[in-house]
PDB file of C-alpha atoms in Angstrom:
ATOM      1  CA  MET A  17     111.891  80.725 134.633  1.00  0.00           C
ATOM      2  CA  ALA A  18     115.267  80.604 132.974  1.00  0.00           C
ATOM      3  CA  LYS A  19     115.635  82.892 129.996  1.00  0.00           C
ATOM      4  CA  VAL A  20     116.674  80.033 127.713  1.00  0.00           C
ATOM      5  CA  LYS A  21     113.590  78.089 128.660  1.00  0.00           C
ATOM      6  CA  LYS A  22     111.421  81.099 127.944  1.00  0.00           C
ATOM      7  CA  VAL A  23     112.983  81.718 124.523  1.00  0.00           C
ATOM      8  CA  THR A  24     112.614  78.038 123.655  1.00  0.00           C
ATOM      9  CA  LEU A  25     108.981  78.026 124.673  1.00  0.00           C
ATOM     10  CA  CYS A  26     108.308  81.156 122.586  1.00  0.00           C
ATOM     11  CA  GLY A  27     109.943  79.467 119.595  1.00  0.00           C
ATOM     12  CA  LEU A  28     107.851  76.346 120.058  1.00  0.00           C
ATOM     13  CA  LEU A  29     104.669  78.382 120.393  1.00  0.00           C
ATOM     14  CA  THR A  30     105.501  80.381 117.261  1.00  0.00           C
ATOM     15  CA  ALA A  31     106.076  77.171 115.293  1.00  0.00           C
ATOM     16  CA  LEU A  32     102.831  75.733 116.623  1.00  0.00           C
ATOM     17  CA  ALA A  33     100.891  78.887 115.730  1.00  0.00           C
ATOM     18  CA  VAL A  34     102.267  78.928 112.164  1.00  0.00           C
ATOM     19  CA  VAL A  35     101.396  75.249 111.693  1.00  0.00           C
ATOM     20  CA  LEU A  36      97.910  75.843 113.074  1.00  0.00           C
ATOM     21  CA  SER A  37      97.273  78.742 110.687  1.00  0.00           C
ATOM     22  CA  LEU A  38      98.520  76.586 107.807  1.00  0.00           C
ATOM     23  CA  ALA A  39      96.442  73.601 108.896  1.00  0.00           C
ATOM     24  CA  GLU A  40      93.216  75.520 109.335  1.00  0.00           C
ATOM     25  CA  ARG A  41      93.371  76.538 105.688  1.00  0.00           C
ATOM     26  CA  LEU A  42      92.769  72.879 104.858  1.00  0.00           C
ATOM     27  CA  PHE A  43      89.419  73.143 106.571  1.00  0.00           C
ATOM     28  CA  PRO A  44      87.186  74.937 104.058  1.00  0.00           C
ATOM     29  CA  LEU A  45      85.155  76.947 106.527  1.00  0.00           C
ATOM     30  CA  ASP A  46      84.126  79.528 103.929  1.00  0.00           C
ATOM     31  CA  ALA A  47      82.450  76.704 102.001  1.00  0.00           C
ATOM     32  CA  VAL A  48      80.146  76.163 104.991  1.00  0.00           C
ATOM     33  CA  VAL A  49      79.736  79.834 105.907  1.00  0.00           C
ATOM     34  CA  PRO A  50      79.633  82.024 102.808  1.00  0.00           C
ATOM     35  CA  VAL A  51      81.694  84.943 104.096  1.00  0.00           C
ATOM     36  CA  PRO A  52      85.087  85.584 102.538  1.00  0.00           C
ATOM     37  CA  GLY A  53      87.873  85.651 105.099  1.00  0.00           C
ATOM     38  CA  VAL A  54      86.138  83.616 107.774  1.00  0.00           C
ATOM     39  CA  LYS A  55      88.511  81.215 109.509  1.00  0.00           C
ATOM     40  CA  LEU A  56      88.714  79.099 112.632  1.00  0.00           C
ATOM     41  CA  GLY A  57      91.358  81.179 114.342  1.00  0.00           C
ATOM     42  CA  LEU A  58      93.205  78.263 115.892  1.00  0.00           C
ATOM     43  CA  ALA A  59      96.339  80.371 116.219  1.00  0.00           C
ATOM     44  CA  ASN A  60      94.394  82.355 118.784  1.00  0.00           C
ATOM     45  CA  VAL A  61      94.680  79.339 121.108  1.00  0.00           C
ATOM     46  CA  VAL A  62      98.429  79.923 121.122  1.00  0.00           C
ATOM     47  CA  THR A  63      98.026  83.619 121.940  1.00  0.00           C
ATOM     48  CA  LEU A  64      95.656  82.720 124.759  1.00  0.00           C
ATOM     49  CA  PHE A  65      98.076  80.109 126.067  1.00  0.00           C
ATOM     50  CA  ALA A  66     101.014  82.510 125.915  1.00  0.00           C
ATOM     51  CA  LEU A  67      98.990  85.168 127.725  1.00  0.00           C
ATOM     52  CA  THR A  68      98.008  82.827 130.543  1.00  0.00           C
ATOM     53  CA  ARG A  69     101.295  80.956 130.908  1.00  0.00           C
ATOM     54  CA  LEU A  70     103.817  83.631 129.958  1.00  0.00           C
ATOM     55  CA  SER A  71     103.170  87.371 129.755  1.00  0.00           C
ATOM     56  CA  ALA A  72     101.690  89.971 127.421  1.00  0.00           C
ATOM     57  CA  ARG A  73     105.197  90.769 126.181  1.00  0.00           C
ATOM     58  CA  GLU A  74     105.982  87.191 125.206  1.00  0.00           C
ATOM     59  CA  ALA A  75     102.524  86.703 123.720  1.00  0.00           C
ATOM     60  CA  GLY A  76     103.105  89.833 121.616  1.00  0.00           C
ATOM     61  CA  ILE A  77     106.466  88.570 120.380  1.00  0.00           C
ATOM     62  CA  VAL A  78     104.997  85.177 119.465  1.00  0.00           C
ATOM     63  CA  LEU A  79     102.145  86.955 117.666  1.00  0.00           C
ATOM     64  CA  LEU A  80     104.507  89.176 115.671  1.00  0.00           C
ATOM     65  CA  CYS A  81     106.668  86.202 114.652  1.00  0.00           C
ATOM     66  CA  ARG A  82     103.627  84.118 113.754  1.00  0.00           C
ATOM     67  CA  VAL A  83     102.035  86.829 111.597  1.00  0.00           C
ATOM     68  CA  THR A  84     105.342  87.588 109.854  1.00  0.00           C
ATOM     69  CA  LEU A  85     106.075  83.928 109.136  1.00  0.00           C
ATOM     70  CA  SER A  86     102.600  82.961 107.966  1.00  0.00           C
ATOM     71  CA  SER A  87     102.420  86.053 105.742  1.00  0.00           C
ATOM     72  CA  LEU A  88     105.741  85.051 104.183  1.00  0.00           C
ATOM     73  CA  LEU A  89     104.476  81.507 103.663  1.00  0.00           C
ATOM     74  CA  MET A  90     101.047  82.186 102.269  1.00  0.00           C
ATOM     75  CA  GLY A  91      99.996  85.797 102.444  1.00  0.00           C
ATOM     76  CA  SER A  92     100.675  89.214 101.062  1.00  0.00           C
ATOM     77  CA  VAL A  93     101.756  92.546 102.510  1.00  0.00           C
ATOM     78  CA  THR A  94      98.128  93.555 102.962  1.00  0.00           C
ATOM     79  CA  ALA A  95      97.284  90.251 104.630  1.00  0.00           C
ATOM     80  CA  PHE A  96     100.215  90.858 106.962  1.00  0.00           C
ATOM     81  CA  LEU A  97      98.901  94.278 107.970  1.00  0.00           C
ATOM     82  CA  PHE A  98      95.343  93.049 108.457  1.00  0.00           C
ATOM     83  CA  SER A  99      96.370  90.047 110.571  1.00  0.00           C
ATOM     84  CA  LEU A 100      98.804  92.086 112.607  1.00  0.00           C
ATOM     85  CA  LEU A 101      96.266  94.740 113.567  1.00  0.00           C
ATOM     86  CA  GLY A 102      93.614  92.066 114.218  1.00  0.00           C
ATOM     87  CA  GLY A 103      96.059  90.027 116.266  1.00  0.00           C
ATOM     88  CA  LEU A 104      97.236  92.974 118.349  1.00  0.00           C
ATOM     89  CA  LEU A 105      93.693  94.111 119.109  1.00  0.00           C
ATOM     90  CA  ALA A 106      92.733  90.539 120.094  1.00  0.00           C
ATOM     91  CA  LEU A 107      95.825  90.340 122.297  1.00  0.00           C
ATOM     92  CA  ALA A 108      94.991  93.599 124.070  1.00  0.00           C
ATOM     93  CA  VAL A 109      91.349  92.664 124.675  1.00  0.00           C
ATOM     94  CA  MET A 110      92.199  89.173 125.933  1.00  0.00           C
ATOM     95  CA  TRP A 111      94.952  90.542 128.157  1.00  0.00           C
ATOM     96  CA  LEU A 112      92.459  92.921 129.772  1.00  0.00           C
ATOM     97  CA  LEU A 113      89.766  90.257 130.186  1.00  0.00           C
ATOM     98  CA  LEU A 114      92.199  87.697 131.622  1.00  0.00           C
ATOM     99  CA  ARG A 115      92.535  89.965 134.665  1.00  0.00           C
ATOM    100  CA  VAL A 116      88.896  89.280 135.517  1.00  0.00           C
ATOM    101  CA  GLU A 117      88.882  85.693 134.246  1.00  0.00           C
ATOM    102  CA  GLY A 118      87.691  83.285 136.926  1.00  0.00           C
ATOM    103  CA  ARG A 119      85.568  85.945 138.593  1.00  0.00           C
ATOM    104  CA  PHE A 120      83.679  87.753 135.833  1.00  0.00           C
ATOM    105  CA  CYS A 121      84.043  85.329 132.951  1.00  0.00           C
ATOM    106  CA  SER A 122      85.738  82.106 131.875  1.00  0.00           C
ATOM    107  CA  LEU A 123      88.304  81.423 129.169  1.00  0.00           C
ATOM    108  CA  LEU A 124      85.403  80.970 126.747  1.00  0.00           C
ATOM    109  CA  GLY A 125      84.314  84.591 127.126  1.00  0.00           C
ATOM    110  CA  VAL A 126      87.910  85.789 126.845  1.00  0.00           C
ATOM    111  CA  SER A 127      88.287  83.822 123.632  1.00  0.00           C
ATOM    112  CA  VAL A 128      85.009  85.084 122.109  1.00  0.00           C
ATOM    113  CA  ALA A 129      85.988  88.684 122.871  1.00  0.00           C
ATOM    114  CA  GLY A 130      89.419  88.027 121.374  1.00  0.00           C
ATOM    115  CA  ALA A 131      87.901  86.579 118.189  1.00  0.00           C
ATOM    116  CA  ALA A 132      85.564  89.566 117.867  1.00  0.00           C
ATOM    117  CA  ALA A 133      88.424  92.002 118.465  1.00  0.00           C
ATOM    118  CA  HIS A 134      90.500  90.206 115.833  1.00  0.00           C
ATOM    119  CA  ASN A 135      87.762  90.684 113.245  1.00  0.00           C
ATOM    120  CA  ILE A 136      87.248  94.324 114.178  1.00  0.00           C
ATOM    121  CA  GLY A 137      90.987  95.017 113.897  1.00  0.00           C
ATOM    122  CA  GLN A 138      91.212  93.247 110.567  1.00  0.00           C
ATOM    123  CA  VAL A 139      88.268  95.081 109.043  1.00  0.00           C
ATOM    124  CA  LEU A 140      89.563  98.376 110.439  1.00  0.00           C
ATOM    125  CA  ALA A 141      92.952  97.788 108.817  1.00  0.00           C
ATOM    126  CA  ALA A 142      91.234  96.874 105.547  1.00  0.00           C
ATOM    127  CA  ALA A 143      89.058  99.991 105.688  1.00  0.00           C
ATOM    128  CA  VAL A 144      92.074 102.260 106.221  1.00  0.00           C
ATOM    129  CA  TRP A 145      94.209 100.472 103.652  1.00  0.00           C
ATOM    130  CA  MET A 146      91.595 100.443 100.902  1.00  0.00           C
ATOM    131  CA  GLN A 147      90.273 103.882 101.821  1.00  0.00           C
ATOM    132  CA  THR A 148      86.702 102.674 101.948  1.00  0.00           C
ATOM    133  CA  GLY A 149      84.238 102.003 104.697  1.00  0.00           C
ATOM    134  CA  ALA A 150      82.467  99.526 102.456  1.00  0.00           C
ATOM    135  CA  VAL A 151      84.361  96.585 103.983  1.00  0.00           C
ATOM    136  CA  THR A 152      82.503  97.152 107.251  1.00  0.00           C
ATOM    137  CA  ALA A 153      79.588  95.411 105.532  1.00  0.00           C
ATOM    138  CA  TYR A 154      81.353  92.119 106.358  1.00  0.00           C
ATOM    139  CA  LEU A 155      81.749  92.950 110.012  1.00  0.00           C
ATOM    140  CA  PRO A 156      78.277  91.877 111.246  1.00  0.00           C
ATOM    141  CA  PHE A 157      78.722  88.391 109.704  1.00  0.00           C
ATOM    142  CA  LEU A 158      82.239  88.074 111.059  1.00  0.00           C
ATOM    143  CA  LEU A 159      81.143  89.189 114.529  1.00  0.00           C
ATOM    144  CA  VAL A 160      78.274  86.688 114.641  1.00  0.00           C
ATOM    145  CA  MET A 161      80.670  83.955 113.521  1.00  0.00           C
ATOM    146  CA  SER A 162      83.211  84.933 116.168  1.00  0.00           C
ATOM    147  CA  VAL A 163      80.830  83.686 118.897  1.00  0.00           C
ATOM    148  CA  PRO A 164      80.810  79.957 117.948  1.00  0.00           C
ATOM    149  CA  LEU A 165      84.401  80.062 116.667  1.00  0.00           C
ATOM    150  CA  GLY A 166      85.612  81.854 119.787  1.00  0.00           C
ATOM    151  CA  LEU A 167      83.846  79.268 121.949  1.00  0.00           C
ATOM    152  CA  VAL A 168      85.612  76.453 120.070  1.00  0.00           C
ATOM    153  CA  THR A 169      89.067  78.029 120.402  1.00  0.00           C
ATOM    154  CA  GLY A 170      88.396  78.963 124.034  1.00  0.00           C
ATOM    155  CA  LEU A 171      87.382  75.410 124.838  1.00  0.00           C
ATOM    156  CA  THR A 172      90.523  74.138 123.116  1.00  0.00           C
ATOM    157  CA  ALA A 173      92.670  76.482 125.210  1.00  0.00           C
ATOM    158  CA  ALA A 174      90.875  75.405 128.404  1.00  0.00           C
ATOM    159  CA  VAL A 175      91.438  71.721 127.621  1.00  0.00           C
ATOM    160  CA  VAL A 176      95.113  72.322 126.826  1.00  0.00           C
ATOM    161  CA  LEU A 177      95.655  74.320 130.027  1.00  0.00           C
ATOM    162  CA  GLY A 178      93.852  71.618 132.018  1.00  0.00           C
ATOM    163  CA  HIS A 179      96.230  68.965 130.707  1.00  0.00           C
ATOM    164  CA  MET A 180      99.229  71.197 131.354  1.00  0.00           C
ATOM    165  CA  LYS A 181      98.133  71.398 134.967  1.00  0.00           C
ATOM    166  CA  LYS A 182      97.849  67.599 135.140  1.00  0.00           C
ATOM    167  CA  ILE A 183     101.384  67.012 133.940  1.00  0.00           C
ATOM    168  CA  GLU A 184     102.523  69.776 136.258  1.00  0.00           C
ATOM    169  CA  PHE A 185     103.894  71.934 133.513  1.00  0.00           C
ATOM    170  CA  HIS A 186     105.165  75.042 135.161  1.00  0.00           C
ATOM    171  CA  VAL A 187     106.820  77.925 133.468  1.00  0.00           C
TER     172      VAL A 187
ATOM    173  CA  MET B  26      88.161  73.365 134.317  1.00  0.00           C
ATOM    174  CA  ARG B  27      88.509  76.954 133.217  1.00  0.00           C
ATOM    175  CA  SER B  28      85.793  76.594 130.602  1.00  0.00           C
ATOM    176  CA  LYS B  29      82.950  76.599 133.110  1.00  0.00           C
ATOM    177  CA  MET B  30      80.650  79.321 131.823  1.00  0.00           C
ATOM    178  CA  LYS B  31      80.157  82.375 133.994  1.00  0.00           C
ATOM    179  CA  ALA B  32      77.658  85.221 133.771  1.00  0.00           C
ATOM    180  CA  GLY B  33      80.315  87.449 132.223  1.00  0.00           C
ATOM    181  CA  ASP B  34      80.633  85.090 129.267  1.00  0.00           C
ATOM    182  CA  LEU B  35      77.022  85.653 128.383  1.00  0.00           C
ATOM    183  CA  VAL B  36      77.534  89.405 128.746  1.00  0.00           C
ATOM    184  CA  ILE B  37      80.480  89.239 126.336  1.00  0.00           C
ATOM    185  CA  ILE B  38      78.556  87.110 123.820  1.00  0.00           C
ATOM    186  CA  ALA B  39      75.546  89.429 124.033  1.00  0.00           C
ATOM    187  CA  ALA B  40      77.787  92.471 123.541  1.00  0.00           C
ATOM    188  CA  VAL B  41      79.386  90.967 120.418  1.00  0.00           C
ATOM    189  CA  LEU B  42      75.994  90.054 118.924  1.00  0.00           C
ATOM    190  CA  LEU B  43      74.593  93.480 119.801  1.00  0.00           C
ATOM    191  CA  LEU B  44      77.528  95.192 118.095  1.00  0.00           C
ATOM    192  CA  ALA B  45      76.945  93.041 114.997  1.00  0.00           C
ATOM    193  CA  ALA B  46      73.250  93.972 114.998  1.00  0.00           C
ATOM    194  CA  VAL B  47      73.972  97.688 115.396  1.00  0.00           C
ATOM    195  CA  ILE B  48      76.484  97.734 112.532  1.00  0.00           C
ATOM    196  CA  ALA B  49      74.120  95.719 110.323  1.00  0.00           C
ATOM    197  CA  ALA B  50      71.244  98.075 111.141  1.00  0.00           C
ATOM    198  CA  VAL B  51      73.285 101.202 110.391  1.00  0.00           C
ATOM    199  CA  LEU B  52      74.439  99.775 107.062  1.00  0.00           C
ATOM    200  CA  ALA B  53      70.954  98.633 106.105  1.00  0.00           C
ATOM    201  CA  VAL B  54      69.461 102.110 106.399  1.00  0.00           C
ATOM    202  CA  PRO B  55      69.682 103.732 102.956  1.00  0.00           C
ATOM    203  CA  GLN B  56      71.658 106.942 102.827  1.00  0.00           C
ATOM    204  CA  ARG B  57      69.511 110.036 103.090  1.00  0.00           C
ATOM    205  CA  GLY B  58      69.951 113.307 101.285  1.00  0.00           C
ATOM    206  CA  GLY B  59      72.232 114.122  98.405  1.00  0.00           C
ATOM    207  CA  ARG B  60      72.240 112.545  95.022  1.00  0.00           C
ATOM    208  CA  LEU B  61      73.281 108.944  94.692  1.00  0.00           C
ATOM    209  CA  TYR B  62      74.536 107.358  91.487  1.00  0.00           C
ATOM    210  CA  ALA B  63      75.061 103.731  90.611  1.00  0.00           C
ATOM    211  CA  GLU B  64      78.019 103.114  88.324  1.00  0.00           C
ATOM    212  CA  VAL B  65      78.592  99.915  86.414  1.00  0.00           C
ATOM    213  CA  TRP B  66      82.144  99.299  85.265  1.00  0.00           C
ATOM    214  CA  GLN B  67      83.129  96.513  82.915  1.00  0.00           C
ATOM    215  CA  GLN B  68      86.778  95.846  82.020  1.00  0.00           C
ATOM    216  CA  GLU B  69      87.716  99.181  83.630  1.00  0.00           C
ATOM    217  CA  THR B  70      85.339 101.216  81.476  1.00  0.00           C
ATOM    218  CA  LEU B  71      82.211 102.920  82.722  1.00  0.00           C
ATOM    219  CA  VAL B  72      79.307 101.335  80.893  1.00  0.00           C
ATOM    220  CA  GLU B  73      76.407 102.748  82.859  1.00  0.00           C
ATOM    221  CA  ARG B  74      75.783 105.575  85.303  1.00  0.00           C
ATOM    222  CA  VAL B  75      72.297 105.869  86.719  1.00  0.00           C
ATOM    223  CA  GLU B  76      70.999 108.309  89.298  1.00  0.00           C
ATOM    224  CA  LEU B  77      69.215 106.447  92.066  1.00  0.00           C
ATOM    225  CA  THR B  78      66.002 108.030  93.270  1.00  0.00           C
ATOM    226  CA  ALA B  79      63.146 106.683  95.338  1.00  0.00           C
ATOM    227  CA  GLY B  80      61.367 105.616  92.159  1.00  0.00           C
ATOM    228  CA  THR B  81      64.283 103.870  90.469  1.00  0.00           C
ATOM    229  CA  ASP B  82      63.424 100.400  89.233  1.00  0.00           C
ATOM    230  CA  ARG B  83      65.774  99.053  86.638  1.00  0.00           C
ATOM    231  CA  VAL B  84      67.516  95.836  85.695  1.00  0.00           C
ATOM    232  CA  ILE B  85      70.822  95.918  83.830  1.00  0.00           C
ATOM    233  CA  ASP B  86      71.758  92.665  82.142  1.00  0.00           C
ATOM    234  CA  LEU B  87      75.414  92.402  81.143  1.00  0.00           C
ATOM    235  CA  GLU B  88      74.999  89.786  78.411  1.00  0.00           C
ATOM    236  CA  GLY B  89      73.885  87.268  80.984  1.00  0.00           C
ATOM    237  CA  HIS B  90      77.190  87.369  82.873  1.00  0.00           C
ATOM    238  CA  ASN B  91      75.887  89.628  85.617  1.00  0.00           C
ATOM    239  CA  VAL B  92      72.436  90.919  86.342  1.00  0.00           C
ATOM    240  CA  ILE B  93      72.313  94.181  88.279  1.00  0.00           C
ATOM    241  CA  VAL B  94      69.135  95.333  89.966  1.00  0.00           C
ATOM    242  CA  LEU B  95      68.605  98.992  90.845  1.00  0.00           C
ATOM    243  CA  GLU B  96      65.720  99.449  93.252  1.00  0.00           C
ATOM    244  CA  GLY B  97      64.933 102.784  94.868  1.00  0.00           C
ATOM    245  CA  ARG B  98      68.150 104.164  96.327  1.00  0.00           C
ATOM    246  CA  THR B  99      69.803 100.746  96.466  1.00  0.00           C
ATOM    247  CA  ALA B 100      71.709  98.570  94.027  1.00  0.00           C
ATOM    248  CA  ARG B 101      72.799  94.950  94.005  1.00  0.00           C
ATOM    249  CA  ILE B 102      74.239  92.300  91.741  1.00  0.00           C
ATOM    250  CA  ALA B 103      71.414  89.793  91.666  1.00  0.00           C
ATOM    251  CA  ARG B 104      73.011  87.108  89.519  1.00  0.00           C
ATOM    252  CA  ALA B 105      76.444  86.174  88.267  1.00  0.00           C
ATOM    253  CA  ASP B 106      77.585  83.282  86.114  1.00  0.00           C
ATOM    254  CA  CYS B 107      80.890  82.848  87.931  1.00  0.00           C
ATOM    255  CA  LYS B 108      81.393  80.135  90.500  1.00  0.00           C
ATOM    256  CA  ASP B 109      82.479  82.113  93.575  1.00  0.00           C
ATOM    257  CA  GLN B 110      79.407  84.390  93.707  1.00  0.00           C
ATOM    258  CA  VAL B 111      81.220  86.872  95.926  1.00  0.00           C
ATOM    259  CA  CYS B 112      79.514  89.842  94.263  1.00  0.00           C
ATOM    260  CA  VAL B 113      76.048  88.359  94.841  1.00  0.00           C
ATOM    261  CA  ARG B 114      76.828  87.644  98.479  1.00  0.00           C
ATOM    262  CA  THR B 115      77.997  91.225  98.948  1.00  0.00           C
ATOM    263  CA  GLY B 116      74.298  91.983  99.095  1.00  0.00           C
ATOM    264  CA  THR B 117      72.539  95.276  98.634  1.00  0.00           C
ATOM    265  CA  LEU B 118      74.516  98.501  98.412  1.00  0.00           C
ATOM    266  CA  THR B 119      72.868 101.426 100.142  1.00  0.00           C
ATOM    267  CA  ARG B 120      75.558 104.082 100.628  1.00  0.00           C
ATOM    268  CA  ALA B 121      78.028 106.064  98.572  1.00  0.00           C
ATOM    269  CA  GLY B 122      81.389 104.349  98.510  1.00  0.00           C
ATOM    270  CA  GLN B 123      80.076 100.811  98.684  1.00  0.00           C
ATOM    271  CA  VAL B 124      81.135  98.436  95.940  1.00  0.00           C
ATOM    272  CA  ALA B 125      80.236  94.983  94.720  1.00  0.00           C
ATOM    273  CA  VAL B 126      82.944  93.371  92.630  1.00  0.00           C
ATOM    274  CA  CYS B 127      82.815  90.396  90.308  1.00  0.00           C
ATOM    275  CA  LEU B 128      86.467  89.631  89.629  1.00  0.00           C
ATOM    276  CA  PRO B 129      85.984  86.732  87.177  1.00  0.00           C
ATOM    277  CA  ASN B 130      83.891  88.952  84.872  1.00  0.00           C
ATOM    278  CA  ARG B 131      85.756  92.136  85.803  1.00  0.00           C
ATOM    279  CA  VAL B 132      82.526  93.882  86.653  1.00  0.00           C
ATOM    280  CA  VAL B 133      82.315  96.522  89.369  1.00  0.00           C
ATOM    281  CA  LEU B 134      79.108  98.019  90.700  1.00  0.00           C
ATOM    282  CA  LYS B 135      79.602 101.056  92.878  1.00  0.00           C
ATOM    283  CA  LEU B 136      77.550 103.739  94.502  1.00  0.00           C
ATOM    284  CA  VAL B 137      78.832 107.254  94.150  1.00  0.00           C
ATOM    285  CA  GLY B 138      77.616 110.253  96.089  1.00  0.00           C
ATOM    286  CA  ASP B 139      77.053 113.826  95.100  1.00  0.00           C
ATOM    287  CA  ASP B 140      80.414 115.427  95.665  1.00  0.00           C
ATOM    288  CA  SER B 141      82.510 112.385  96.255  1.00  0.00           C
ATOM    289  CA  GLY B 142      83.658 111.531  92.758  1.00  0.00           C
ATOM    290  CA  ILE B 143      84.857 108.097  91.778  1.00  0.00           C
ATOM    291  CA  ASP B 144      87.025 107.248  94.755  1.00  0.00           C
ATOM    292  CA  ALA B 145      84.386 108.030  97.315  1.00  0.00           C
ATOM    293  CA  VAL B 146      85.109 107.311 100.937  1.00  0.00           C
ATOM    294  CA  ALA B 147      82.050 106.027 102.745  1.00  0.00           C
ATOM    295  CA  VAL B 148      81.250 107.051 106.271  1.00  0.00           C
TER     296      VAL B 148
END
């Protein structure tokens, strides 16, 4: 694929990811599930898409831009660090699992593992930053929640990729 | 469709749930050995410091704003009059270094170990 096309696609994906993280804040998930910090993780769909359609490098760049931009728009320095570590861990786990996707597991499993990895990375960053292991108390709730939420984002990614195939979107 | 479930998906889901259960189980086991103190801070001042032993059974009522229950070697904020209830949802503290914070009332409940001092780092 032409370099310009690739850069453009990365820009579009970054914009989409930022909008998704802004939009999911409108959905008060922590009112339904009483755990602070629980969120849908729609931006993970973008990471998954970038990993399948582009490469780990591009997905990483999109992730870095997304985390930087959404932290500037609505977060803090600590939020930036937590999301970045969570995002990178999710990226690494999903990248590994995508190599066996289709044989061992489907996109749903990849997405669930990514959601779990994101939570682990986030809590790890929080534990190091705040110098306390007490935050790990949230981890069991977050991990249990990452199963249904990961399934939802995985299904979304599968649907999107299915449509991309239909319109013969090749990159 | 790439969302057709495969056996590996179930393995992944089971692994995530198992990890959650293991972490929850480890955290739920009260810390053994060593002295354990519960500290109650209000507006950045230490208002109460109680050693937690197996026989501890005490309720600390902070003028109705927060009710703290000390039971055996555990402590929890049982009630709060604020609307977010984050401190209540934090649940029961069992290990040195754990904290339950009520920001609206500026109340902090923390467990402190023997040698760890105020800024204890939990394992």
